[in-house]
CSV table of C-alpha atoms in Angstrom, one decimal:
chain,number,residue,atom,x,y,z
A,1,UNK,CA,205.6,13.3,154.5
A,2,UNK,CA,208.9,12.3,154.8
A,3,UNK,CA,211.2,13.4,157.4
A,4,UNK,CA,213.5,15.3,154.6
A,5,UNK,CA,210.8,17.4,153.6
A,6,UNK,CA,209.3,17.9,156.6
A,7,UNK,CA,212.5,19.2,158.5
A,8,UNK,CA,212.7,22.2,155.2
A,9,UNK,CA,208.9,23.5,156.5
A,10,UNK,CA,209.9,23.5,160.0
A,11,UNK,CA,213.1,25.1,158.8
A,12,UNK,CA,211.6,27.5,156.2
A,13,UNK,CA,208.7,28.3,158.7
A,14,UNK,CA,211.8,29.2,161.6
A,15,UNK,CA,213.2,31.6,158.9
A,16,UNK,CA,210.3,33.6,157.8
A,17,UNK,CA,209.2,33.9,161.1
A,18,UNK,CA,212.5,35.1,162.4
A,19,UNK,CA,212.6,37.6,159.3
A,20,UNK,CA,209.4,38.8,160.4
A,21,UNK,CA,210.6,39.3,164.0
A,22,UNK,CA,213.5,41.2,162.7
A,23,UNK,CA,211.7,43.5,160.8
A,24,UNK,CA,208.5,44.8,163.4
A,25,UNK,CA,211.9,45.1,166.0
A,26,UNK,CA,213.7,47.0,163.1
A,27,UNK,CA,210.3,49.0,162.6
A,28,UNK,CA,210.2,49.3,166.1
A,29,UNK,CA,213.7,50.7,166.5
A,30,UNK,CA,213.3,53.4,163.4
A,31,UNK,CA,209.7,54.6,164.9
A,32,UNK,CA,211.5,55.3,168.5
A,33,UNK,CA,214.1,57.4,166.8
A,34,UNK,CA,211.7,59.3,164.7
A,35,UNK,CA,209.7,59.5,168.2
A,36,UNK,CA,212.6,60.8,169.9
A,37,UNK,CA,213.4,63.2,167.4
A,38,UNK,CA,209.7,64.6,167.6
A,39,UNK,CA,210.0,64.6,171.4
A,40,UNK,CA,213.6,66.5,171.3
A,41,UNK,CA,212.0,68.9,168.2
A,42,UNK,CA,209.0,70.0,170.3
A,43,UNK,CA,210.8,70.5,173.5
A,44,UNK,CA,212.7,73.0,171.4
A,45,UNK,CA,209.6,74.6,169.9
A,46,UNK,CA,207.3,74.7,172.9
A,47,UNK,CA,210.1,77.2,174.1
A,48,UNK,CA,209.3,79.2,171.5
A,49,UNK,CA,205.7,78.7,171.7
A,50,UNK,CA,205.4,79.8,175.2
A,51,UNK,CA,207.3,83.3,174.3
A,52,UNK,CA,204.6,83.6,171.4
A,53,UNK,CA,201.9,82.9,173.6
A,54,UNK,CA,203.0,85.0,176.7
A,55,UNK,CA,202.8,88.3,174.1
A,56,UNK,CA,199.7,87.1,172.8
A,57,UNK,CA,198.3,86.5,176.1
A,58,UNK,CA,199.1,90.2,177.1
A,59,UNK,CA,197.6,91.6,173.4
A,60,UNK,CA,194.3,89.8,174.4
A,61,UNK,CA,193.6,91.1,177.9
A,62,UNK,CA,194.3,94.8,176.3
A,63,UNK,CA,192.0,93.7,174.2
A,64,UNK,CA,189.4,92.3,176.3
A,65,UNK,CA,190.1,95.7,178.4
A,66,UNK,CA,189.5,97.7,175.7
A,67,UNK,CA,186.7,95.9,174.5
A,68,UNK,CA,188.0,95.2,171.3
A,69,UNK,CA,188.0,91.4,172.0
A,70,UNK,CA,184.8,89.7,173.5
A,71,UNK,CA,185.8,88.5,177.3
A,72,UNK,CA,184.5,84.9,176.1
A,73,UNK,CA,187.1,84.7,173.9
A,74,UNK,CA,189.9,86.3,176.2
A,75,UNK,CA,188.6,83.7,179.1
A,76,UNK,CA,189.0,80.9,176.6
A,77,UNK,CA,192.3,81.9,175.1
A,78,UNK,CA,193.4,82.2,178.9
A,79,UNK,CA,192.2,78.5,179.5
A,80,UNK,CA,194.5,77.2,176.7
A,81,UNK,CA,197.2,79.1,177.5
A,82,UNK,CA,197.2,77.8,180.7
A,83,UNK,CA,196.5,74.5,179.8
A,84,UNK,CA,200.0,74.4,177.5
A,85,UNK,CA,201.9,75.4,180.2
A,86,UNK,CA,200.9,73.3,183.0
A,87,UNK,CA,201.0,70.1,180.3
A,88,UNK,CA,204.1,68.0,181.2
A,89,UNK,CA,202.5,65.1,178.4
A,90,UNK,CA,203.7,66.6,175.0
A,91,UNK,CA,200.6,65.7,173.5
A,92,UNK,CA,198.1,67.4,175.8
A,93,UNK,CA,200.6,70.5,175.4
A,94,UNK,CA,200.4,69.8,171.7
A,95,UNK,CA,196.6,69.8,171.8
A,96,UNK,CA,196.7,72.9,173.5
A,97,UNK,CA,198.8,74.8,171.0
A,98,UNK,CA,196.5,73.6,168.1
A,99,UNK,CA,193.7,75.5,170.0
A,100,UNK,CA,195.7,78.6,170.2
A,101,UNK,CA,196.6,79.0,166.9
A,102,UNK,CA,193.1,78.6,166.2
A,103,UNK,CA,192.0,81.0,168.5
A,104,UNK,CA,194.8,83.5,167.5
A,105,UNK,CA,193.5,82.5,163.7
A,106,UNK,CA,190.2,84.1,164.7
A,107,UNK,CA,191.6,87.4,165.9
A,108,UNK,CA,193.5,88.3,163.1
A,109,UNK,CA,196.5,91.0,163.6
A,110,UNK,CA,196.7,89.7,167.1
A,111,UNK,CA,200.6,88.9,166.9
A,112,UNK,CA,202.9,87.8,164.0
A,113,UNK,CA,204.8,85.0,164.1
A,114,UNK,CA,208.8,85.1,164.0
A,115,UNK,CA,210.7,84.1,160.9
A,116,UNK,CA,212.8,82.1,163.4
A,117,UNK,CA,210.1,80.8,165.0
A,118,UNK,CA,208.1,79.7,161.4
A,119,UNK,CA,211.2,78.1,160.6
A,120,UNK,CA,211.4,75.7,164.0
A,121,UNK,CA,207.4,75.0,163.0
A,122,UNK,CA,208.1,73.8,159.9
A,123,UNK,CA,211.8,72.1,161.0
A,124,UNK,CA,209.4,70.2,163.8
A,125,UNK,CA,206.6,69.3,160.7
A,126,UNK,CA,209.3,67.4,158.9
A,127,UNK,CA,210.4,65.5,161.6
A,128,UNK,CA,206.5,64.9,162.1
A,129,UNK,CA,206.8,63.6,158.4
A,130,UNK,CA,209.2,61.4,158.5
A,131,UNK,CA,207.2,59.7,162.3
A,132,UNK,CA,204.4,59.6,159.6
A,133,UNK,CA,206.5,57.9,157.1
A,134,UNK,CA,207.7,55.4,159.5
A,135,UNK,CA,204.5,54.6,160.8
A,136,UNK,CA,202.8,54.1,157.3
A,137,UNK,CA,205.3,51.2,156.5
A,138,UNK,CA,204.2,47.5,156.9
A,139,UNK,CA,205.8,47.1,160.5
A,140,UNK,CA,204.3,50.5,161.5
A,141,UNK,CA,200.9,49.3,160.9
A,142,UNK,CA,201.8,46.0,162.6
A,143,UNK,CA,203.2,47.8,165.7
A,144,UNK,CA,199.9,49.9,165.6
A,145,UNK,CA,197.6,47.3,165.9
A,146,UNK,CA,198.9,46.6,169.5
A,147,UNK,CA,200.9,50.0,170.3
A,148,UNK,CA,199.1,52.8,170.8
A,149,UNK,CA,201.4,56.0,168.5
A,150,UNK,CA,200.3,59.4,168.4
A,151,UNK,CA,200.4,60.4,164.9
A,152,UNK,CA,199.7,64.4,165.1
A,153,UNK,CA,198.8,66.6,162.1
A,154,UNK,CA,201.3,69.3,160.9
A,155,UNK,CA,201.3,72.5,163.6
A,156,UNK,CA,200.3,75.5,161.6
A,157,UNK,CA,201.0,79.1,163.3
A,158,UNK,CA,198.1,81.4,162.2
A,159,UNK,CA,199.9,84.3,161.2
A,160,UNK,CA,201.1,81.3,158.4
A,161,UNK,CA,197.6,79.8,157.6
């Protein structure tokens, strides 16, 4: 091989690579916005969420005291409540608003969702989209095989299901 020839692999070899560095960081850079979008979105929501759940908390124990609701399902509704307000990781307080609305999904008339707070839902379920999208391109799966993202489903309120 002569030294012409071998000087344009070494030199094509130092481009691609450097192309391919500068995508996963570019990948990189649009996942962490989209992150920090989703982060700023929920903070936002969880507000909302915690109004939501403090009425709903207060229908179930009239319920439970009235025997209307079983006091299994008022201890674990309790359980999840608290476990979304002591949370300070947003996905453990995200996992625990998933079981709320399932459990609220279960009792149904308990409490009606807000059309102000439907539309922060779905305002925080496209910003979820567009993490998805992100993390569905090339660099996304690159970046997944050594970075662990959270990629949560869509948050559905049960008065909305």
């Amino acid at each position: 091989m002569s030294g012409r020839s071998l000087t344009a692999v070494v030199l094509s070899t130092l481009i691609l690579v450097g192309a391919g560095i500068s995508y996963t960081l570019w990948s990189y850079n649009r996942i962490d916005a989209a992150r920090a979008a989703s982060t700023a979105s929920w903070r936002n929501l969880a507000a909302g969420l915690s109004e939501r759940y403090r009425q709903a908390e207060l229908a179930v124990a009239r319920g439970v005291d009235q025997r209307k609701i079983e006091m299994e399902f008022g201890e674990r509704f309790r359980l999840a409540v608290d476990r979304f307000r002591t949370s300070a990781q947003l996905h453990l307080q995200y996992d625990a608003a998933q079981e709320l609305e399932q459990l609220m999904s279960k009792q149904p008339g308990l409490l009606s969702a807000s059309t102000a707070l439907a539309q922060e839902v779905q305002d925080y379920n496209a910003i979820l989209k567009n993490l998805r999208t992100a993390l569905s391109t090339p660099g996304g799966r690159f970046l997944s095989l050594f970075l662990n993202f959270a990629n949560p489903d869509d948050l559905r309120l049960a008065s909305s299901d």
